[in-house]
């Protein structure tokens, strides 16, 4: 065989090998399945809030007004949804052996879980950088506490398989898939803990779950704290999830909202910000609550409700509220102006609506 031809064949083999390696996909563990009756037979509603931690500087208010205080103003909104989920960014344990290597390590008492369940929050994402703040013992205790409280969880577990296990929520005849992945910083121990957002996991979980559900929601914990700018890795990872079969991507992690993109007709919301996070950083002033409407077993509308999360503000005082109308309009007009990829984004009654029925 001529040497030039051999070189060409070897080069082709290398390209094919790289392509094959790039197409590696993590096998999806068997999903956890939950079934419940719909609140409205015509429309299934899912709500997703961002970073949540009922402790720290919020604790005096929790002890004075009760565990339900931080989310009480949102309860009327939550009440109309079939699924309400948040990113639970804190271990839930009675005692914590804090990670000595972390500058910020949190935990909240198991009693605080009534602050979630009492307001209708029954689903939590654990794929984040605080899930392991209290070590392996804390992870085990947290999962047991969530199970006892009747709170379903995804994105974190005692083994990597458990962390990667998605949820399927069957509401009437509609099947909704939930996947949570951790998109930045170290995972500390890849054999346990959170589900990292590498290409193999994104491809494998999304492609594996797609045929089993009607609507597939992927949530990523990513970005840098208090940075509104979206980095290239977020864009590449979020688009990969949508290309692999997700219907919508919802991000959180920066503790503030980031812009959204309509990518090939699908919403990629880079960050909704905080939901109820008990620290006092004034940069976490506004946030979004994502509401998804599903009709005919298809995602037909996304509604973004503007939240007031500036805890030190006298109008908030560690209780998340809807933004006042004038401030909501200014915030949402700016947010719509920063959106990319077109999409039918409309400002309606101090909230943003994205109509997907025609796609």
mmCIF file of C-alpha atoms in Angstrom:
data_model
loop_
_atom_site.group_PDB
_atom_site.id
_atom_site.type_symbol
_atom_site.label_atom_id
_atom_site.label_comp_id
_atom_site.label_asym_id
_atom_site.label_seq_id
_atom_site.Cartn_x
_atom_site.Cartn_y
_atom_site.Cartn_z
ATOM 1 C CA UNK A 1 0.000 0.000 0.000
ATOM 2 C CA UNK A 2 1.414 3.403 -0.935
ATOM 3 C CA UNK A 3 2.582 5.370 2.079
ATOM 4 C CA UNK A 4 0.417 8.386 1.210
ATOM 5 C CA UNK A 5 -2.693 6.210 1.122
ATOM 6 C CA UNK A 6 -1.772 4.617 4.443
ATOM 7 C CA UNK A 7 -1.380 8.057 6.001
ATOM 8 C CA UNK A 8 -4.799 9.062 4.681
ATOM 9 C CA UNK A 9 -6.422 5.906 6.044
ATOM 10 C CA UNK A 10 -4.810 6.408 9.443
ATOM 11 C CA UNK A 11 -5.979 10.015 9.497
ATOM 12 C CA UNK A 12 -9.513 8.923 8.606
ATOM 13 C CA UNK A 13 -9.430 6.275 11.335
ATOM 14 C CA UNK A 14 -8.326 8.904 13.850
ATOM 15 C CA UNK A 15 -11.179 11.218 12.860
ATOM 16 C CA UNK A 16 -13.693 8.374 13.175
ATOM 17 C CA UNK A 17 -12.262 7.417 16.561
ATOM 18 C CA UNK A 18 -12.515 10.982 17.851
ATOM 19 C CA UNK A 19 -16.082 11.233 16.566
ATOM 20 C CA UNK A 20 -16.973 7.938 18.211
ATOM 21 C CA UNK A 21 -15.418 9.007 21.503
ATOM 22 C CA UNK A 22 -17.228 12.332 21.314
ATOM 23 C CA UNK A 23 -20.500 10.458 20.857
ATOM 24 C CA UNK A 24 -20.064 8.503 24.119
ATOM 25 C CA UNK A 25 -23.204 8.634 26.206
ATOM 26 C CA UNK A 26 -23.720 7.658 29.829
ATOM 27 C CA UNK A 27 -26.308 4.874 30.233
ATOM 28 C CA UNK A 28 -29.395 6.250 31.951
ATOM 29 C CA UNK A 29 -30.282 4.627 35.299
ATOM 30 C CA UNK A 30 -33.882 3.482 35.668
ATOM 31 C CA UNK A 31 -35.946 6.605 36.413
ATOM 32 C CA UNK A 32 -37.891 7.115 39.612
ATOM 33 C CA UNK A 33 -41.581 7.305 38.700
ATOM 34 C CA UNK A 34 -44.193 9.334 40.563
ATOM 35 C CA UNK A 35 -47.872 9.482 39.721
ATOM 36 C CA UNK A 36 -50.440 12.095 40.741
ATOM 37 C CA UNK A 37 -53.801 13.371 39.581
ATOM 38 C CA UNK A 38 -53.950 16.655 37.618
ATOM 39 C CA UNK A 39 -55.379 19.786 39.205
ATOM 40 C CA UNK A 40 -56.775 20.885 35.832
ATOM 41 C CA UNK A 41 -57.599 18.167 33.271
ATOM 42 C CA UNK A 42 -56.941 20.574 30.387
ATOM 43 C CA UNK A 43 -53.579 22.068 31.427
ATOM 44 C CA UNK A 44 -50.689 20.653 33.440
ATOM 45 C CA UNK A 45 -48.551 23.294 35.165
ATOM 46 C CA UNK A 46 -44.954 22.987 36.351
ATOM 47 C CA UNK A 47 -43.186 25.738 38.317
ATOM 48 C CA UNK A 48 -39.451 25.935 38.846
ATOM 49 C CA UNK A 49 -37.709 28.315 41.234
ATOM 50 C CA UNK A 50 -33.994 28.865 41.650
ATOM 51 C CA UNK A 51 -31.542 28.698 44.537
ATOM 52 C CA UNK A 52 -33.222 27.990 47.873
ATOM 53 C CA UNK A 53 -31.770 27.836 51.402
ATOM 54 C CA UNK A 54 -33.911 28.443 54.492
ATOM 55 C CA UNK A 55 -31.252 29.384 57.031
ATOM 56 C CA UNK A 56 -28.293 31.756 57.551
ATOM 57 C CA UNK A 57 -29.377 35.414 57.974
ATOM 58 C CA UNK A 58 -32.995 34.363 57.455
ATOM 59 C CA UNK A 59 -32.964 32.289 60.647
ATOM 60 C CA UNK A 60 -34.233 35.018 63.051
ATOM 61 C CA UNK A 61 -37.243 35.574 60.767
ATOM 62 C CA UNK A 62 -37.838 31.828 60.466
ATOM 63 C CA UNK A 63 -37.803 31.396 64.224
ATOM 64 C CA UNK A 64 -40.103 34.389 64.712
ATOM 65 C CA UNK A 65 -42.611 33.840 61.889
ATOM 66 C CA UNK A 66 -42.289 30.119 61.141
ATOM 67 C CA UNK A 67 -40.541 27.967 58.554
ATOM 68 C CA UNK A 68 -43.097 28.768 55.849
ATOM 69 C CA UNK A 69 -42.361 32.514 56.031
ATOM 70 C CA UNK A 70 -39.784 32.850 53.161
ATOM 71 C CA UNK A 71 -42.095 31.374 50.492
ATOM 72 C CA UNK A 72 -45.493 32.306 51.924
ATOM 73 C CA UNK A 73 -46.083 35.153 49.446
ATOM 74 C CA UNK A 74 -45.585 32.758 46.523
ATOM 75 C CA UNK A 75 -47.922 30.091 47.874
ATOM 76 C CA UNK A 76 -50.954 31.336 45.873
ATOM 77 C CA UNK A 77 -48.911 30.923 42.675
ATOM 78 C CA UNK A 78 -47.575 27.529 43.717
ATOM 79 C CA UNK A 79 -51.079 26.324 44.582
ATOM 80 C CA UNK A 80 -52.182 26.220 40.954
ATOM 81 C CA UNK A 81 -49.237 24.074 39.809
ATOM 82 C CA UNK A 82 -49.098 20.286 39.624
ATOM 83 C CA UNK A 83 -45.336 20.264 40.157
ATOM 84 C CA UNK A 84 -43.371 22.879 42.105
ATOM 85 C CA UNK A 85 -39.596 22.404 42.126
ATOM 86 C CA UNK A 86 -36.650 24.444 43.409
ATOM 87 C CA UNK A 87 -32.888 24.094 43.508
ATOM 88 C CA UNK A 88 -32.306 23.113 47.138
ATOM 89 C CA UNK A 89 -28.793 24.474 47.627
ATOM 90 C CA UNK A 90 -28.113 23.307 51.158
ATOM 91 C CA UNK A 91 -27.794 20.034 53.094
ATOM 92 C CA UNK A 92 -30.754 19.324 55.366
ATOM 93 C CA UNK A 93 -29.307 17.848 58.560
ATOM 94 C CA UNK A 94 -29.594 18.173 62.328
ATOM 95 C CA UNK A 95 -25.804 18.388 62.716
ATOM 96 C CA UNK A 96 -23.137 19.219 60.131
ATOM 97 C CA UNK A 97 -19.459 18.368 59.936
ATOM 98 C CA UNK A 98 -18.676 21.241 57.590
ATOM 99 C CA UNK A 99 -16.248 20.852 54.730
ATOM 100 C CA UNK A 100 -13.122 22.713 55.990
ATOM 101 C CA UNK A 101 -11.977 23.466 52.436
ATOM 102 C CA UNK A 102 -15.061 25.492 51.532
ATOM 103 C CA UNK A 103 -15.354 29.208 52.201
ATOM 104 C CA UNK A 104 -19.139 29.009 52.236
ATOM 105 C CA UNK A 105 -20.666 25.848 53.690
ATOM 106 C CA UNK A 106 -24.320 25.831 54.707
ATOM 107 C CA UNK A 107 -26.906 23.567 56.274
ATOM 108 C CA UNK A 108 -30.506 23.889 57.370
ATOM 109 C CA UNK A 109 -32.477 22.014 60.011
ATOM 110 C CA UNK A 110 -34.844 19.189 58.968
ATOM 111 C CA UNK A 111 -37.730 21.151 60.523
ATOM 112 C CA UNK A 112 -37.200 23.802 57.830
ATOM 113 C CA UNK A 113 -38.488 21.366 55.202
ATOM 114 C CA UNK A 114 -41.993 22.332 56.305
ATOM 115 C CA UNK A 115 -41.157 25.685 54.734
ATOM 116 C CA UNK A 116 -41.137 23.845 51.410
ATOM 117 C CA UNK A 117 -43.939 21.325 51.858
ATOM 118 C CA UNK A 118 -46.198 23.814 53.623
ATOM 119 C CA UNK A 119 -46.044 26.017 50.526
ATOM 120 C CA UNK A 120 -46.479 23.189 48.024
ATOM 121 C CA UNK A 121 -42.845 22.518 47.051
ATOM 122 C CA UNK A 122 -42.480 18.736 46.666
ATOM 123 C CA UNK A 123 -39.601 18.436 44.180
ATOM 124 C CA UNK A 124 -35.984 19.552 44.605
ATOM 125 C CA UNK A 125 -32.866 19.517 42.467
ATOM 126 C CA UNK A 126 -29.707 18.518 44.360
ATOM 127 C CA UNK A 127 -27.170 18.925 41.550
ATOM 128 C CA UNK A 128 -25.317 21.913 42.997
ATOM 129 C CA UNK A 129 -22.113 22.901 44.791
ATOM 130 C CA UNK A 130 -23.569 22.817 48.325
ATOM 131 C CA UNK A 131 -25.060 19.317 48.334
ATOM 132 C CA UNK A 132 -21.839 17.915 49.831
ATOM 133 C CA UNK A 133 -21.148 20.708 52.362
ATOM 134 C CA UNK A 134 -21.653 18.303 55.290
ATOM 135 C CA UNK A 135 -19.756 15.346 53.844
ATOM 136 C CA UNK A 136 -20.913 11.794 53.161
ATOM 137 C CA UNK A 137 -22.764 11.512 56.479
ATOM 138 C CA UNK A 138 -24.611 14.731 55.701
ATOM 139 C CA UNK A 139 -25.632 13.464 52.266
ATOM 140 C CA UNK A 140 -27.057 10.271 53.740
ATOM 141 C CA UNK A 141 -28.952 12.152 56.445
ATOM 142 C CA UNK A 142 -30.254 14.722 53.977
ATOM 143 C CA UNK A 143 -31.680 12.143 51.584
ATOM 144 C CA UNK A 144 -33.389 10.367 54.475
ATOM 145 C CA UNK A 145 -34.841 13.663 55.718
ATOM 146 C CA UNK A 146 -36.189 14.518 52.267
ATOM 147 C CA UNK A 147 -37.760 11.082 51.940
ATOM 148 C CA UNK A 148 -39.411 11.389 55.358
ATOM 149 C CA UNK A 149 -40.817 14.788 54.382
ATOM 150 C CA UNK A 150 -42.278 13.411 51.146
ATOM 151 C CA UNK A 151 -40.012 15.544 48.951
ATOM 152 C CA UNK A 152 -38.852 13.976 45.682
ATOM 153 C CA UNK A 153 -35.267 14.690 44.678
ATOM 154 C CA UNK A 154 -33.045 14.359 41.634
ATOM 155 C CA UNK A 155 -29.498 15.330 40.655
ATOM 156 C CA UNK A 156 -27.812 14.045 43.833
ATOM 157 C CA UNK A 157 -27.337 10.734 45.614
ATOM 158 C CA UNK A 158 -25.098 8.429 47.608
ATOM 159 C CA UNK A 159 -23.774 6.857 44.394
ATOM 160 C CA UNK A 160 -23.116 8.276 40.946
ATOM 161 C CA UNK A 161 -25.945 6.101 39.608
ATOM 162 C CA UNK A 162 -28.412 7.573 42.102
ATOM 163 C CA UNK A 163 -27.219 11.097 41.294
ATOM 164 C CA UNK A 164 -27.854 10.515 37.589
ATOM 165 C CA UNK A 165 -31.291 8.959 38.111
ATOM 166 C CA UNK A 166 -33.993 11.137 36.502
ATOM 167 C CA UNK A 167 -37.568 11.578 37.655
ATOM 168 C CA UNK A 168 -40.700 10.867 35.664
ATOM 169 C CA UNK A 169 -43.823 12.547 37.004
ATOM 170 C CA UNK A 170 -47.049 11.166 35.535
ATOM 171 C CA UNK A 171 -49.886 13.664 35.845
ATOM 172 C CA UNK A 172 -52.984 12.129 34.330
ATOM 173 C CA UNK A 173 -51.880 10.971 30.894
ATOM 174 C CA UNK A 174 -48.946 13.432 30.695
ATOM 175 C CA UNK A 175 -45.432 12.256 31.504
ATOM 176 C CA UNK A 176 -42.885 14.900 32.565
ATOM 177 C CA UNK A 177 -39.168 14.135 32.812
ATOM 178 C CA UNK A 178 -36.822 15.981 35.196
ATOM 179 C CA UNK A 179 -33.020 15.873 34.949
ATOM 180 C CA UNK A 180 -30.649 17.878 37.173
ATOM 181 C CA UNK A 181 -26.958 18.347 36.348
ATOM 182 C CA UNK A 182 -24.099 20.249 37.975
ATOM 183 C CA UNK A 183 -22.274 22.436 35.491
ATOM 184 C CA UNK A 184 -19.333 24.087 37.250
ATOM 185 C CA UNK A 185 -16.714 23.866 39.989
ATOM 186 C CA UNK A 186 -15.360 20.576 41.328
ATOM 187 C CA UNK A 187 -17.528 17.585 42.101
ATOM 188 C CA UNK A 188 -15.068 16.504 44.831
ATOM 189 C CA UNK A 189 -15.783 12.764 44.507
ATOM 190 C CA UNK A 190 -17.078 11.492 41.147
ATOM 191 C CA UNK A 191 -18.247 8.205 42.721
ATOM 192 C CA UNK A 192 -21.008 9.946 44.674
ATOM 193 C CA UNK A 193 -22.695 13.272 45.229
ATOM 194 C CA UNK A 194 -23.947 15.358 42.335
ATOM 195 C CA UNK A 195 -24.499 14.609 38.663
ATOM 196 C CA UNK A 196 -21.868 16.465 36.590
ATOM 197 C CA UNK A 197 -22.921 18.139 33.343
ATOM 198 C CA UNK A 198 -20.328 16.560 31.058
ATOM 199 C CA UNK A 199 -21.177 15.753 27.448
ATOM 200 C CA UNK A 200 -21.641 12.043 28.080
ATOM 201 C CA UNK A 201 -24.130 12.641 30.893
ATOM 202 C CA UNK A 202 -26.071 15.283 28.983
ATOM 203 C CA UNK A 203 -26.337 13.133 25.868
ATOM 204 C CA UNK A 204 -27.008 9.863 27.661
ATOM 205 C CA UNK A 205 -29.614 11.051 30.149
ATOM 206 C CA UNK A 206 -31.547 13.259 27.744
ATOM 207 C CA UNK A 207 -31.542 10.742 24.889
ATOM 208 C CA UNK A 208 -32.430 7.920 27.275
ATOM 209 C CA UNK A 209 -35.337 9.756 28.890
ATOM 210 C CA UNK A 210 -36.731 11.354 25.729
ATOM 211 C CA UNK A 211 -38.753 8.337 24.477
ATOM 212 C CA UNK A 212 -40.298 7.806 27.918
ATOM 213 C CA UNK A 213 -41.822 11.260 28.471
ATOM 214 C CA UNK A 214 -43.958 13.873 26.756
ATOM 215 C CA UNK A 215 -42.119 16.929 28.123
ATOM 216 C CA UNK A 216 -38.468 16.844 29.192
ATOM 217 C CA UNK A 217 -37.095 19.541 31.516
ATOM 218 C CA UNK A 218 -33.345 19.783 32.148
ATOM 219 C CA UNK A 219 -31.974 22.028 34.876
ATOM 220 C CA UNK A 220 -28.318 23.045 35.244
ATOM 221 C CA UNK A 221 -26.518 24.598 38.208
ATOM 222 C CA UNK A 222 -23.795 26.664 36.558
ATOM 223 C CA UNK A 223 -22.323 30.145 36.002
ATOM 224 C CA UNK A 224 -20.393 32.363 38.400
ATOM 225 C CA UNK A 225 -21.809 34.037 41.496
ATOM 226 C CA UNK A 226 -23.332 37.469 40.808
ATOM 227 C CA UNK A 227 -22.194 37.496 37.172
ATOM 228 C CA UNK A 228 -24.877 38.222 34.580
ATOM 229 C CA UNK A 229 -22.649 37.363 31.634
ATOM 230 C CA UNK A 230 -23.242 33.935 30.091
ATOM 231 C CA UNK A 231 -20.089 31.958 29.363
ATOM 232 C CA UNK A 232 -19.434 29.789 26.308
ATOM 233 C CA UNK A 233 -19.611 26.553 28.291
ATOM 234 C CA UNK A 234 -23.135 27.343 29.473
ATOM 235 C CA UNK A 235 -24.217 28.001 25.906
ATOM 236 C CA UNK A 236 -22.612 24.833 24.527
ATOM 237 C CA UNK A 237 -23.976 22.631 27.321
ATOM 238 C CA UNK A 238 -27.480 24.075 27.232
ATOM 239 C CA UNK A 239 -27.713 23.758 23.468
ATOM 240 C CA UNK A 240 -26.432 20.182 23.654
ATOM 241 C CA UNK A 241 -29.278 19.308 26.020
ATOM 242 C CA UNK A 242 -31.831 20.809 23.629
ATOM 243 C CA UNK A 243 -30.254 19.133 20.598
ATOM 244 C CA UNK A 244 -30.333 15.822 22.482
ATOM 245 C CA UNK A 245 -34.085 16.080 23.012
ATOM 246 C CA UNK A 246 -34.881 18.378 25.954
ATOM 247 C CA UNK A 247 -37.890 20.674 25.563
ATOM 248 C CA UNK A 248 -36.579 23.377 27.890
ATOM 249 C CA UNK A 249 -33.430 24.179 29.874
ATOM 250 C CA UNK A 250 -33.639 26.116 33.149
ATOM 251 C CA UNK A 251 -30.438 27.289 34.819
ATOM 252 C CA UNK A 252 -29.499 28.648 38.241
ATOM 253 C CA UNK A 253 -26.305 29.219 40.195
ATOM 254 C CA UNK A 254 -25.265 32.895 39.819
ATOM 255 C CA UNK A 255 -27.880 33.974 42.445
ATOM 256 C CA UNK A 256 -29.179 36.472 39.909
ATOM 257 C CA UNK A 257 -31.050 36.181 36.612
ATOM 258 C CA UNK A 258 -29.281 35.807 33.305
ATOM 259 C CA UNK A 259 -30.740 36.275 29.835
ATOM 260 C CA UNK A 260 -32.569 33.612 27.880
ATOM 261 C CA UNK A 261 -32.139 32.294 24.378
ATOM 262 C CA UNK A 262 -34.642 30.713 22.029
ATOM 263 C CA UNK A 263 -32.568 27.986 20.404
ATOM 264 C CA UNK A 264 -34.140 26.153 17.475
ATOM 265 C CA UNK A 265 -37.536 27.074 18.833
ATOM 266 C CA UNK A 266 -36.804 25.891 22.385
ATOM 267 C CA UNK A 267 -36.273 28.035 25.508
ATOM 268 C CA UNK A 268 -32.848 28.108 27.173
ATOM 269 C CA UNK A 269 -33.205 30.157 30.358
ATOM 270 C CA UNK A 270 -29.642 30.578 31.571
ATOM 271 C CA UNK A 271 -30.470 31.572 35.148
ATOM 272 C CA UNK A 272 -33.641 32.279 37.082
ATOM 273 C CA UNK A 273 -31.629 33.485 40.099
ATOM 274 C CA UNK A 274 -32.737 32.849 43.677
ATOM 275 C CA UNK A 275 -36.062 31.599 44.911
ATOM 276 C CA UNK A 276 -35.572 32.007 48.666
ATOM 277 C CA UNK A 277 -31.900 32.087 49.622
ATOM 278 C CA UNK A 278 -31.259 33.172 53.201
ATOM 279 C CA UNK A 279 -28.096 35.238 52.765
ATOM 280 C CA UNK A 280 -27.966 39.032 52.538
ATOM 281 C CA UNK A 281 -26.136 39.935 49.327
ATOM 282 C CA UNK A 282 -27.887 42.944 47.774
ATOM 283 C CA UNK A 283 -26.805 41.877 44.277
ATOM 284 C CA UNK A 284 -29.437 39.138 44.489
ATOM 285 C CA UNK A 285 -32.178 41.729 44.078
ATOM 286 C CA UNK A 286 -34.418 40.249 41.392
ATOM 287 C CA UNK A 287 -35.169 36.775 40.140
ATOM 288 C CA UNK A 288 -37.591 34.770 38.029
ATOM 289 C CA UNK A 289 -40.051 31.982 38.702
ATOM 290 C CA UNK A 290 -40.532 29.811 35.613
ATOM 291 C CA UNK A 291 -44.023 28.453 34.985
ATOM 292 C CA UNK A 292 -44.568 25.912 32.209
ATOM 293 C CA UNK A 293 -47.983 25.159 30.727
ATOM 294 C CA UNK A 294 -48.483 21.761 29.100
ATOM 295 C CA UNK A 295 -51.563 21.149 26.959
ATOM 296 C CA UNK A 296 -52.174 18.150 24.764
ATOM 297 C CA UNK A 297 -49.025 16.594 26.303
ATOM 298 C CA UNK A 298 -46.868 19.340 24.757
ATOM 299 C CA UNK A 299 -45.081 22.340 26.246
ATOM 300 C CA UNK A 300 -47.176 25.209 24.898
ATOM 301 C CA UNK A 301 -46.273 28.230 27.041
ATOM 302 C CA UNK A 302 -43.580 29.452 29.426
ATOM 303 C CA UNK A 303 -44.395 32.250 31.872
ATOM 304 C CA UNK A 304 -41.676 34.118 33.800
ATOM 305 C CA UNK A 305 -42.862 35.754 37.020
ATOM 306 C CA UNK A 306 -40.558 38.516 38.378
ATOM 307 C CA UNK A 307 -39.474 38.047 41.989
ATOM 308 C CA UNK A 308 -38.194 40.505 44.594
ATOM 309 C CA UNK A 309 -35.352 38.688 46.408
ATOM 310 C CA UNK A 310 -33.288 41.527 47.910
ATOM 311 C CA UNK A 311 -33.483 40.174 51.448
ATOM 312 C CA UNK A 312 -32.248 43.267 53.300
ATOM 313 C CA UNK A 313 -34.846 45.463 51.587
ATOM 314 C CA UNK A 314 -37.585 46.532 54.010
ATOM 315 C CA UNK A 315 -40.230 45.335 51.535
ATOM 316 C CA UNK A 316 -38.711 41.847 51.488
ATOM 317 C CA UNK A 317 -37.096 41.035 54.845
ATOM 318 C CA UNK A 318 -36.207 37.489 53.790
ATOM 319 C CA UNK A 319 -39.644 36.777 52.333
ATOM 320 C CA UNK A 320 -39.561 36.488 48.538
ATOM 321 C CA UNK A 321 -42.336 38.457 46.869
ATOM 322 C CA UNK A 322 -43.485 39.384 43.394
ATOM 323 C CA UNK A 323 -41.781 42.560 42.217
ATOM 324 C CA UNK A 324 -43.914 45.710 42.544
ATOM 325 C CA UNK A 325 -45.530 46.552 39.162
ATOM 326 C CA UNK A 326 -43.359 49.527 38.121
ATOM 327 C CA UNK A 327 -40.111 47.812 39.079
ATOM 328 C CA UNK A 328 -41.297 44.563 37.492
ATOM 329 C CA UNK A 329 -41.936 46.296 34.189
ATOM 330 C CA UNK A 330 -38.486 47.945 34.123
ATOM 331 C CA UNK A 331 -36.764 44.694 35.028
ATOM 332 C CA UNK A 332 -38.679 42.594 32.488
ATOM 333 C CA UNK A 333 -38.312 45.086 29.636
ATOM 334 C CA UNK A 334 -34.553 45.009 30.156
ATOM 335 C CA UNK A 335 -34.566 41.206 30.392
ATOM 336 C CA UNK A 336 -36.576 40.844 27.174
ATOM 337 C CA UNK A 337 -34.190 43.256 25.444
ATOM 338 C CA UNK A 338 -31.245 41.010 26.321
ATOM 339 C CA UNK A 339 -32.896 37.826 25.035
ATOM 340 C CA UNK A 340 -31.367 36.088 22.025
ATOM 341 C CA UNK A 341 -32.697 33.983 19.191
ATOM 342 C CA UNK A 342 -36.047 35.668 18.697
ATOM 343 C CA UNK A 343 -38.996 33.857 20.179
ATOM 344 C CA UNK A 344 -42.470 35.188 20.844
ATOM 345 C CA UNK A 345 -41.633 36.955 24.132
ATOM 346 C CA UNK A 346 -44.365 39.276 25.359
ATOM 347 C CA UNK A 347 -44.808 41.419 28.449
ATOM 348 C CA UNK A 348 -48.286 40.632 29.784
ATOM 349 C CA UNK A 349 -49.579 41.907 33.147
ATOM 350 C CA UNK A 350 -46.096 42.363 34.611
ATOM 351 C CA UNK A 351 -44.840 38.944 33.579
ATOM 352 C CA UNK A 352 -43.181 37.541 30.456
ATOM 353 C CA UNK A 353 -44.987 34.996 28.306
ATOM 354 C CA UNK A 354 -43.349 32.841 25.636
ATOM 355 C CA UNK A 355 -45.886 31.165 23.372
ATOM 356 C CA UNK A 356 -44.676 27.797 22.043
ATOM 357 C CA UNK A 357 -47.979 26.441 20.766
ATOM 358 C CA UNK A 358 -47.131 27.052 17.122
ATOM 359 C CA UNK A 359 -43.646 25.545 17.021
#
